[in-house]
XYZ file of C-alpha atoms in Angstrom:
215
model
C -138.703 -35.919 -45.095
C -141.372 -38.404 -43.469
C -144.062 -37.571 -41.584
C -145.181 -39.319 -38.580
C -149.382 -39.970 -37.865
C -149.980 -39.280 -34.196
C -152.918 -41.356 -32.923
C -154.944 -39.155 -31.270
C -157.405 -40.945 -29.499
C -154.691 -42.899 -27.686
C -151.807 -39.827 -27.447
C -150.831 -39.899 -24.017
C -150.876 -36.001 -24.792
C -155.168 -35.887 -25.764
C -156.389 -34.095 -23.158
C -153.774 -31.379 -23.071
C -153.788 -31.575 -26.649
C -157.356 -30.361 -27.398
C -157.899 -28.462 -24.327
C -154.782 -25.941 -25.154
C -155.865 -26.017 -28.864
C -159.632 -25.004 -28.308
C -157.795 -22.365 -26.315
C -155.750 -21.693 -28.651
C -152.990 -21.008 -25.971
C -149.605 -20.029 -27.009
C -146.627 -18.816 -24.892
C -143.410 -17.593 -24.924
C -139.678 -17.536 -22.808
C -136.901 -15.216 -23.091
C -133.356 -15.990 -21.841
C -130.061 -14.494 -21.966
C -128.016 -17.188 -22.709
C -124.124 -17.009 -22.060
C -122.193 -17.478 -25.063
C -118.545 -16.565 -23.848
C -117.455 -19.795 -24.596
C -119.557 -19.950 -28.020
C -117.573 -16.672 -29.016
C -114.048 -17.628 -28.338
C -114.471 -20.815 -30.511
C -116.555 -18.860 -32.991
C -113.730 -16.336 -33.309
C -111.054 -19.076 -33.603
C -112.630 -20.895 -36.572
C -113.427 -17.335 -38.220
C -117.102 -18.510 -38.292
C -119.969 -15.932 -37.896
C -121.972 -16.034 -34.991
C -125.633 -15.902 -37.275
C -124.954 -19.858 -38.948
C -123.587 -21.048 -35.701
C -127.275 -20.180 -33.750
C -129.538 -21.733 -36.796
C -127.381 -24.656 -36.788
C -127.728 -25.224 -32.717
C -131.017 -24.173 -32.641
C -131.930 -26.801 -35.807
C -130.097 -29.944 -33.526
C -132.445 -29.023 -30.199
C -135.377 -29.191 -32.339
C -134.793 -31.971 -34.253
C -133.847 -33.837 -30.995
C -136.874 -33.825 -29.680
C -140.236 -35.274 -31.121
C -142.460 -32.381 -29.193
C -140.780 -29.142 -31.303
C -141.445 -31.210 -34.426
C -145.235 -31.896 -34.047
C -147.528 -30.593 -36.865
C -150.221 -30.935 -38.648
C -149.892 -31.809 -42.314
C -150.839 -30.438 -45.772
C -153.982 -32.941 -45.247
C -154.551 -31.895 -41.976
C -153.289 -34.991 -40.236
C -151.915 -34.779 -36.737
C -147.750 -35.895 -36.765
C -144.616 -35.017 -36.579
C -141.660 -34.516 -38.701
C -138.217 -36.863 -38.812
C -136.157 -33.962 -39.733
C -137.182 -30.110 -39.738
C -134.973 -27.687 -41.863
C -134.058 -24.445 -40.690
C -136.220 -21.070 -42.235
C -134.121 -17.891 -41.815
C -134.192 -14.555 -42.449
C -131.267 -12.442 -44.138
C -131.513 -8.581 -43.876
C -130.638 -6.287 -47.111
C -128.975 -3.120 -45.738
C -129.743 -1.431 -48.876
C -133.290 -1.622 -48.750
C -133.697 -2.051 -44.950
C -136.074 -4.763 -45.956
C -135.276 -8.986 -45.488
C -135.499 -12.216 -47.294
C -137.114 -15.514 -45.805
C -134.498 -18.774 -47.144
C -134.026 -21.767 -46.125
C -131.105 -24.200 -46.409
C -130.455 -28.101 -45.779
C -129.480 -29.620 -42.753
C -125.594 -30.615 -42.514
C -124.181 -32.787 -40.258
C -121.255 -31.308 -39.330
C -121.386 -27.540 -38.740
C -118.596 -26.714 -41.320
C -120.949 -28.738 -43.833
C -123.988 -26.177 -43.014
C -122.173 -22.935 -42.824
C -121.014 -23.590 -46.615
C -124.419 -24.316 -47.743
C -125.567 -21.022 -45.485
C -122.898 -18.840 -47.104
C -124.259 -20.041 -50.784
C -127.337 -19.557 -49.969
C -126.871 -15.857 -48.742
C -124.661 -15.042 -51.809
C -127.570 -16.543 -53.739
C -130.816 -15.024 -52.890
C -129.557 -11.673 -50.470
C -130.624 -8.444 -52.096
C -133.656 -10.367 -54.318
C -136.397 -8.110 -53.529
C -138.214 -10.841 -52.540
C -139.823 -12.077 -49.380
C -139.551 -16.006 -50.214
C -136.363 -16.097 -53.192
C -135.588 -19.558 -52.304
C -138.672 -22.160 -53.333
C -140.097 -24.622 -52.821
C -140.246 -24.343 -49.148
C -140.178 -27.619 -47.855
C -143.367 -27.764 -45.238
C -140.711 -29.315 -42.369
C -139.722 -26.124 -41.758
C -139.413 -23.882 -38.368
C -139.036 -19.629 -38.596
C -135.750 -18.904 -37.094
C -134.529 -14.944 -37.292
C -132.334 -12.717 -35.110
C -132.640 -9.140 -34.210
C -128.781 -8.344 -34.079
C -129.496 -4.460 -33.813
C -131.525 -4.399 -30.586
C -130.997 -6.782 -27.194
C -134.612 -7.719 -25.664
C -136.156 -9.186 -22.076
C -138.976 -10.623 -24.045
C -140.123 -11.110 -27.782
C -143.200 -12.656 -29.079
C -143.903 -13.493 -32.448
C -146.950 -15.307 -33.472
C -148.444 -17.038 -36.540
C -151.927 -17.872 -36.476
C -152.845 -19.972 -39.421
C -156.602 -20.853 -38.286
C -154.719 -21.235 -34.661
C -153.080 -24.313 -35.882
C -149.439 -23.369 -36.391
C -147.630 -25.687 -33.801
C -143.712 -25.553 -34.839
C -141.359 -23.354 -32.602
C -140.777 -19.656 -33.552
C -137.250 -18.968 -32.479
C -135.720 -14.811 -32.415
C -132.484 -14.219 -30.951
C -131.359 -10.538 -30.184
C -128.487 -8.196 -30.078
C -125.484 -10.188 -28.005
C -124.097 -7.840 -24.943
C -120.992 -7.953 -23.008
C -121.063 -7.876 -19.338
C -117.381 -7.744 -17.738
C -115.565 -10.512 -19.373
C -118.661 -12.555 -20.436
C -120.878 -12.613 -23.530
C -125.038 -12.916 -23.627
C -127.265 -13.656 -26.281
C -131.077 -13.127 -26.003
C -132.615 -16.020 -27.079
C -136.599 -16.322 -27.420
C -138.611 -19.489 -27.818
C -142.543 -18.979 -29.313
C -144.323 -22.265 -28.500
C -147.618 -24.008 -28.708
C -149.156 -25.119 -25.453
C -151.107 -28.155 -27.182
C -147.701 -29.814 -28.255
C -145.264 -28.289 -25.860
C -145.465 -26.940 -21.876
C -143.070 -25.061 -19.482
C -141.510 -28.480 -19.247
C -140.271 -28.619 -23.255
C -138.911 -24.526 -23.402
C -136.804 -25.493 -19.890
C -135.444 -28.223 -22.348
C -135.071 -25.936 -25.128
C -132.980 -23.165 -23.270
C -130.881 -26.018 -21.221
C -130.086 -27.318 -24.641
C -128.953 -24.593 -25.791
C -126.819 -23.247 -23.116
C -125.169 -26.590 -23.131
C -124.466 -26.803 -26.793
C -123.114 -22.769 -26.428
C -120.648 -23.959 -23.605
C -119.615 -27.503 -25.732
C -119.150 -25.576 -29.023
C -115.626 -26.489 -29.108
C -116.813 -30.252 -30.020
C -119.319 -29.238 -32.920
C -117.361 -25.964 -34.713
């Protein structure tokens, strides 16, 4: 992983930037994304639904420089090359979850292996955080598949500071012959506006509907 030193005397982003941090101004958007298509090909390649939405959701972020802006261990302003996807994985015997992460594949096949390991692995630990070290490049993703939702918000507030994208999907519905997934974005305003979620949710509509070319 390598991370990038934002200059931020000459960002193009400074005034936003520090305005929206003093603030300390975070938002969030909820959508119901349609993943009709998603399903079919999800149910012809016997994958599970879960893997598939870390795996799209990891390829948004990590195509776009704004999702991936942080600051650093020293406190440097950046961003990374490459996030990894954090995930949660729910123990029905305890009603309680673990926090794992896994590494980024290229090809979705490649990733839902490495997801399936790492559920075998560390499910049904005890533990909040089984799986360490955890990499710092690394963005909260969880889903809610008991309960759909018309707005989520979950926020971290390390001294204000935490920038990365908080991502919670919901309980998918079925309306007529289509499927809909809730899908919530928890953003930063000093790295990301209104302009960067509409690019988030676009994204992942059209990797739901194109899911025939990455499953």
């Amino acid at each position: 992983m390598k991370f990038n030193i934002i200059d931020r005397e000459n960002w193009v982003r400074k005034e936003y930037f520090e305005h929206y941090l003093q603030q300390q101004t975070t938002f969030s958007i909820t959508n119901e994304m349609n993943i009709t298509v998603l399903m079919e090909n999800l149910k012809k390649q016997n994958y599970k639904l879960y893997p598939a939405f870390i795996f799209m959701v990891t390829k948004i972020v990590n195509s776009h420089r704004e999702f991936r802006t942080s600051f650093n261990e020293e406190g440097n302003l950046g961003y990374w090359s490459e996030v990894l996807p954090s995930y949660t994985i729910f123990d029905k015997k305890t009603s309680t979850f673990s926090s794992i992460w896994s590494p980024n594949g290229s090809r979705f096949s490649e990733f839902h292996s490495q997801y399936e390991k790492d559920v075998e692995e560390y499910n049904g630990t005890g533990s909040l955080f089984p799986k360490t070290p955890i990499p710092d490049n690394h963005i909260p993703i969880s889903m809610i598949p008991w309960s759909s939702f018309t707005a989520f918000n979950l926020n971290i507030n390390n001294g204000g500071d935490f920038f990365l994208p908080i991502i919670t999907g919901g309980k998918y519905s079925q309306i007529k012959d289509e499927w809909f997934l809730p899908v919530s974005l928890q953003i930063h305003h000093a790295v990301c506006d209104g302009y960067h979620a509409s690019v988030f949710m676009n994204d992942f509509q059209r990797f739901a509907d194109e899911s025939a070319d990455w499953l």
